[in-house]
Amino acid sequence: MCGIVGASGPGNQVPQLVKALSRLEYRGYDSCGIALQATGRIRSVRTLRRVTDLEQRLTTLGLESTTCIAHTRWATHGAPSEINAHPIMSGDAIAVVHNGIIENYQTLRIALSSRGYTFHSETDTEVIAHLIHSEYTGDLLVAVRRAVKQLHGAYAIAVLCANEPERLVAARSGSPLVVGIGAEHNYLASDCWALHHLTDRFIYLDDGDVALITPERIQIIDADGRDAQRPLFRVKAHDSAVDLGPHQHFMQKEIFEQPKAVRDTLAAIDTISPSLFGAGVDARKLLSEVDNVLLLGCGTSYYAGLTAKYWLESIAGISAQVEIASEYRYRETVTNRRTLVVAISQSGETADTIGALDHAKELGEPPATMAICNVATSSIMRATTLAYLTRAGIEMGVASTKAFTTQLVALLLLTLTLARLRGRLTAAQTGEWLDRLRRLPTDIESALALETQIMGWAVDFADLEHALFLGRGMHFPIALEGALKLKEVTYIHAEGYAAGELKHGPLALVSGAMPVVTIAPDDQLFQKLVSNMAEVHARGGRLYVLTDSSSAFDTAKDGRLIRMRDGAGMLSPILRVIPLQLLAYHVGCLRGTDVDKPRNLAKSVTVE
Ligand code: G6P
């Protein structure tokens, strides 16, 4: 999704800023641009193409600057086009880059038009540029503060003013922004990852903050107009994440990193205890008080929550609801004040999940809130009392893979902790669970070894336009995730279904042209699933079955089989998803899609 970077300091900052922008490319974008201070005026360069194109154009034009802002845009208001790409200017005086959505932009646009402002783009951002221009009386910081007071919605902005050559002003509300502190330079970004080649010292702006950034100083003014001090964080870079190694794409690399990601996520654990979820807070007291769990997330993180519901109810004996964050935040719900609210998000910046968490807090629902997240410094991690940091490492592929499996591990640890607190597990049983979890990385390696067989399946799928994924019980969410992965990276229309629902509608779609992927472990629902598969077979559907090594299947009758190791038990969803990730990846490669950056999608969805 949209990315912001900015820099102010001696020397030409353009090459560093372009590099910073390229570090945000993995998040997905459709256009990009830069605005720079150049001897008393602002120059702006925008392109509908990649950051490398922007770089070439800057080199050709020979543009240099000490103070600049740049942006990758993921279109919300207005089609992807050069005219809608940021920076957006107000005349020659003000340049703005913006992440987020201004909800009252129509009203503001009418008001500004009546005051003589002309709009050139279809963006909501243009109202911000003109609003700042209209409020400007010689001090950019003051003008931005006045302007943002009139905005409704979510935003992170960076602003340049032609009259103030070394000054960069930033503001945020609902979208992340971080200031990077250098030796002689200061920087700005929507994600500290963008700046890791420049600094490891960061200040996170709070909602309502407006900041002035010059080479010498950072001045932050909070929502109430007071000077604010925000803590300085040191955040180490993990630059190995940007090397593909022997892999062709980040998605493949990240699928194969799952044994390590799970091992790292479990690394510091020698026992199951509430303290896993919070050091400085009384996690035991908070978790002992809950009798219900509400899991909130979007996309793949939502499916992690759906899987955890099965674990929480059967292992911990605690009721659990899973809500799509964008739905929950606007729904009237019945409040249970003994609810643990768990926000699941790999990025920790998803606007809907943050909104849902805020909504739960406003309802007075939770005695405890918990983040399950892959970014230690993210907004969601800072907004909850309890947290579990998954250690998947940065995930560059837009389609989540290793972040998902580590979320599942974290949710299983939460389940075991609640089960222990509720007297559902003895110390010995807890120890057995830990042993099984520690074997998980090796079991994942066995699942990854199925890649060649999956590639055989992928050839069959490459020319198709539809697919069904079936699962039952805790594998139903894995069927949903398998279908989501396939549609995200191959653009094949895929649907996940609870296998028992087949006869209630989707069976109408089944013909010789419909592949049906079935997750069929040899568990208590196996015979039921066999009946569901027979329904597909009888209608000429093409079955692709993920089953166990010992289950009784007739390949001639039952379609193509891939057998996985027996005995995964409750850990099975974590293993079964891996062949489905590989299937999506290889089908995407065969179809020639951009598997790491699927069209229209973004990694970190910071708008509603
Ligand atoms: C986007 C990504 C998905 C991700 C979802 C939720 O849609 O493309 O991969 O599952 O956002 O993101 P989160 O960071 O909250 O897990």
mmCIF file of N, CA and C and ligand atoms in Angstrom, residues 1 27 296-303 325 343-354 372-375 380 395 397-401 403-404 407 481 484-485 488 598 601-606, ligand 1:
data_model
loop_
_atom_site.group_PDB
_atom_site.id
_atom_site.type_symbol
_atom_site.label_atom_id
_atom_site.label_comp_id
_atom_site.label_asym_id
_atom_site.label_seq_id
_atom_site.Cartn_x
_atom_site.Cartn_y
_atom_site.Cartn_z
ATOM 1 N N MET A 1 0.850 -1.192 0.000
ATOM 2 C CA MET A 1 0.000 0.000 0.000
ATOM 3 C C MET A 1 0.879 1.232 0.000
ATOM 4 N N ARG A 27 5.439 -3.569 -0.634
ATOM 5 C CA ARG A 27 4.095 -3.399 -0.070
ATOM 6 C C ARG A 27 3.031 -3.276 -1.149
ATOM 7 N N LEU A 296 -9.742 -10.915 16.227
ATOM 8 C CA LEU A 296 -10.002 -9.940 15.169
ATOM 9 C C LEU A 296 -8.861 -9.968 14.155
ATOM 10 N N GLY A 297 -9.200 -9.932 12.877
ATOM 11 C CA GLY A 297 -8.142 -9.888 11.859
ATOM 12 C C GLY A 297 -8.735 -9.717 10.480
ATOM 13 N N CYS A 298 -7.870 -9.572 9.507
ATOM 14 C CA CYS A 298 -8.274 -9.438 8.104
ATOM 15 C C CYS A 298 -7.497 -10.459 7.272
ATOM 16 N N GLY A 299 -8.109 -10.897 6.186
ATOM 17 C CA GLY A 299 -7.405 -11.761 5.229
ATOM 18 C C GLY A 299 -6.845 -13.000 5.905
ATOM 19 N N THR A 300 -5.594 -13.264 5.633
ATOM 20 C CA THR A 300 -4.940 -14.450 6.176
ATOM 21 C C THR A 300 -4.935 -14.435 7.703
ATOM 22 N N SER A 301 -4.784 -13.261 8.292
ATOM 23 C CA SER A 301 -4.776 -13.179 9.768
ATOM 24 C C SER A 301 -6.144 -13.577 10.332
ATOM 25 N N TYR A 302 -7.195 -13.262 9.599
ATOM 26 C CA TYR A 302 -8.538 -13.687 10.017
ATOM 27 C C TYR A 302 -8.627 -15.216 9.987
ATOM 28 N N TYR A 303 -8.042 -15.827 8.961
ATOM 29 C CA TYR A 303 -8.079 -17.296 8.885
ATOM 30 C C TYR A 303 -7.251 -17.938 10.007
ATOM 31 N N ALA A 325 -12.282 -7.931 10.928
ATOM 32 C CA ALA A 325 -12.131 -6.654 11.629
ATOM 33 C C ALA A 325 -12.997 -5.551 11.025
ATOM 34 N N ALA A 343 -6.000 -9.100 18.687
ATOM 35 C CA ALA A 343 -5.845 -8.530 17.341
ATOM 36 C C ALA A 343 -4.703 -9.266 16.650
ATOM 37 N N ILE A 344 -5.019 -9.880 15.515
ATOM 38 C CA ILE A 344 -4.014 -10.671 14.795
ATOM 39 C C ILE A 344 -3.633 -9.900 13.537
ATOM 40 N N SER A 345 -2.350 -9.630 13.368
ATOM 41 C CA SER A 345 -1.919 -8.857 12.198
ATOM 42 C C SER A 345 -0.432 -9.027 11.992
ATOM 43 N N GLN A 346 -0.052 -9.453 10.780
ATOM 44 C CA GLN A 346 1.398 -9.580 10.571
ATOM 45 C C GLN A 346 2.071 -8.207 10.585
ATOM 46 N N SER A 347 1.454 -7.215 9.978
ATOM 47 C CA SER A 347 2.071 -5.893 9.878
ATOM 48 C C SER A 347 1.884 -5.063 11.137
ATOM 49 N N GLY A 348 0.777 -5.289 11.829
ATOM 50 C CA GLY A 348 0.455 -4.460 12.989
ATOM 51 C C GLY A 348 -0.022 -3.071 12.603
ATOM 52 N N GLU A 349 -0.292 -2.854 11.315
ATOM 53 C CA GLU A 349 -0.703 -1.526 10.862
ATOM 54 C C GLU A 349 -2.017 -1.557 10.094
ATOM 55 N N THR A 350 -2.693 -2.678 10.022
ATOM 56 C CA THR A 350 -3.907 -2.777 9.228
ATOM 57 C C THR A 350 -5.004 -1.885 9.828
ATOM 58 N N ALA A 351 -5.468 -0.935 9.020
ATOM 59 C CA ALA A 351 -6.398 0.085 9.542
ATOM 60 C C ALA A 351 -7.647 -0.556 10.136
ATOM 61 N N ASP A 352 -8.193 -1.566 9.468
ATOM 62 C CA ASP A 352 -9.431 -2.173 9.962
ATOM 63 C C ASP A 352 -9.210 -2.895 11.288
ATOM 64 N N THR A 353 -8.062 -3.527 11.435
ATOM 65 C CA THR A 353 -7.808 -4.261 12.681
ATOM 66 C C THR A 353 -7.594 -3.278 13.828
ATOM 67 N N ILE A 354 -6.887 -2.180 13.530
ATOM 68 C CA ILE A 354 -6.706 -1.145 14.561
ATOM 69 C C ILE A 354 -8.076 -0.570 14.929
ATOM 70 N N ILE A 372 -1.162 -10.226 18.356
ATOM 71 C CA ILE A 372 -0.311 -11.291 17.816
ATOM 72 C C ILE A 372 0.200 -10.727 16.511
ATOM 73 N N CYS A 373 1.482 -10.435 16.478
ATOM 74 C CA CYS A 373 1.978 -9.551 15.436
ATOM 75 C C CYS A 373 3.443 -9.857 15.127
ATOM 76 N N ASN A 374 3.841 -9.496 13.921
ATOM 77 C CA ASN A 374 5.207 -9.809 13.488
ATOM 78 C C ASN A 374 6.135 -8.589 13.525
ATOM 79 N N VAL A 375 5.599 -7.434 13.933
ATOM 80 C CA VAL A 375 6.426 -6.219 13.938
ATOM 81 C C VAL A 375 6.385 -5.607 15.337
ATOM 82 N N ILE A 380 -0.287 -1.779 16.438
ATOM 83 C CA ILE A 380 -1.108 -2.741 17.190
ATOM 84 C C ILE A 380 -0.342 -3.258 18.412
ATOM 85 N N GLU A 395 8.369 -10.112 6.005
ATOM 86 C CA GLU A 395 7.767 -10.868 4.908
ATOM 87 C C GLU A 395 7.590 -9.901 3.735
ATOM 88 N N GLY A 397 6.812 -10.899 0.364
ATOM 89 C CA GLY A 397 5.733 -11.311 -0.536
ATOM 90 C C GLY A 397 4.407 -10.766 -0.002
ATOM 91 N N VAL A 398 3.594 -10.229 -0.891
ATOM 92 C CA VAL A 398 2.309 -9.682 -0.442
ATOM 93 C C VAL A 398 1.439 -10.793 0.153
ATOM 94 N N ALA A 399 1.441 -11.952 -0.485
ATOM 95 C CA ALA A 399 0.643 -13.067 0.038
ATOM 96 C C ALA A 399 1.356 -13.651 1.259
ATOM 97 N N SER A 400 0.683 -13.605 2.372
ATOM 98 C CA SER A 400 1.314 -14.010 3.631
ATOM 99 C C SER A 400 1.499 -15.529 3.703
ATOM 100 N N THR A 401 2.666 -15.961 4.103
ATOM 101 C CA THR A 401 2.936 -17.402 4.253
ATOM 102 C C THR A 401 3.551 -17.677 5.627
ATOM 103 N N ALA A 403 4.288 -15.611 7.918
ATOM 104 C CA ALA A 403 3.620 -14.858 8.985
ATOM 105 C C ALA A 403 2.402 -15.642 9.481
ATOM 106 N N PHE A 404 1.701 -16.310 8.551
ATOM 107 C CA PHE A 404 0.506 -17.085 8.916
ATOM 108 C C PHE A 404 0.874 -18.255 9.835
ATOM 109 N N GLN A 407 1.758 -17.092 13.191
ATOM 110 C CA GLN A 407 0.555 -16.652 13.929
ATOM 111 C C GLN A 407 -0.139 -17.861 14.545
ATOM 112 N N GLU A 481 -7.894 -20.540 3.373
ATOM 113 C CA GLU A 481 -6.583 -19.929 3.144
ATOM 114 C C GLU A 481 -5.961 -20.441 1.827
ATOM 115 N N LEU A 484 -7.641 -18.571 -0.871
ATOM 116 C CA LEU A 484 -7.187 -17.169 -0.894
ATOM 117 C C LEU A 484 -5.800 -17.068 -1.536
ATOM 118 N N LYS A 485 -4.902 -17.966 -1.138
ATOM 119 C CA LYS A 485 -3.550 -17.920 -1.724
ATOM 120 C C LYS A 485 -3.627 -18.089 -3.234
ATOM 121 N N GLU A 488 -5.054 -14.933 -4.869
ATOM 122 C CA GLU A 488 -4.136 -13.793 -4.750
ATOM 123 C C GLU A 488 -3.012 -13.843 -5.777
ATOM 124 N N PRO A 598 1.157 -9.273 -6.396
ATOM 125 C CA PRO A 598 -0.023 -9.489 -7.224
ATOM 126 C C PRO A 598 -0.738 -8.168 -7.525
ATOM 127 N N LEU A 601 -3.113 -5.617 -5.145
ATOM 128 C CA LEU A 601 -3.032 -5.947 -3.721
ATOM 129 C C LEU A 601 -1.898 -5.181 -3.045
ATOM 130 N N ALA A 602 -1.996 -5.083 -1.735
ATOM 131 C CA ALA A 602 -0.964 -4.398 -0.968
ATOM 132 C C ALA A 602 -0.628 -5.229 0.258
ATOM 133 N N LYS A 603 0.567 -5.037 0.731
ATOM 134 C CA LYS A 603 1.043 -5.828 1.867
ATOM 135 C C LYS A 603 0.498 -5.289 3.184
ATOM 136 N N SER A 604 0.546 -3.992 3.317
ATOM 137 C CA SER A 604 0.179 -3.395 4.586
ATOM 138 C C SER A 604 -0.997 -2.459 4.299
ATOM 139 N N VAL A 605 -2.188 -2.858 4.724
ATOM 140 C CA VAL A 605 -3.381 -2.164 4.257
ATOM 141 C C VAL A 605 -3.780 -1.104 5.283
ATOM 142 N N THR A 606 -3.215 0.075 5.091
ATOM 143 C CA THR A 606 -3.355 1.114 6.105
ATOM 144 C C THR A 606 -4.544 2.042 5.847
HETATM 145 C C1 G6P B 1 -3.465 -7.724 3.115
HETATM 146 C C2 G6P B 1 -2.404 -8.707 2.743
HETATM 147 C C3 G6P B 1 -2.746 -10.062 3.325
HETATM 148 C C4 G6P B 1 -2.976 -9.958 4.816
HETATM 149 C C5 G6P B 1 -4.010 -8.901 5.163
HETATM 150 C C6 G6P B 1 -4.020 -8.599 6.647
HETATM 151 O O1 G6P B 1 -4.658 -8.029 2.488
HETATM 152 O O2 G6P B 1 -2.296 -8.802 1.356
HETATM 153 O O3 G6P B 1 -1.656 -10.934 3.087
HETATM 154 O O4 G6P B 1 -3.429 -11.183 5.293
HETATM 155 O O5 G6P B 1 -3.657 -7.680 4.516
HETATM 156 O O6 G6P B 1 -2.813 -7.982 7.003
HETATM 157 P P1 G6P B 1 -2.203 -8.015 8.432
HETATM 158 O O7 G6P B 1 -0.920 -7.225 8.328
HETATM 159 O O8 G6P B 1 -3.185 -7.328 9.340
HETATM 160 O O9 G6P B 1 -1.973 -9.417 8.816
#
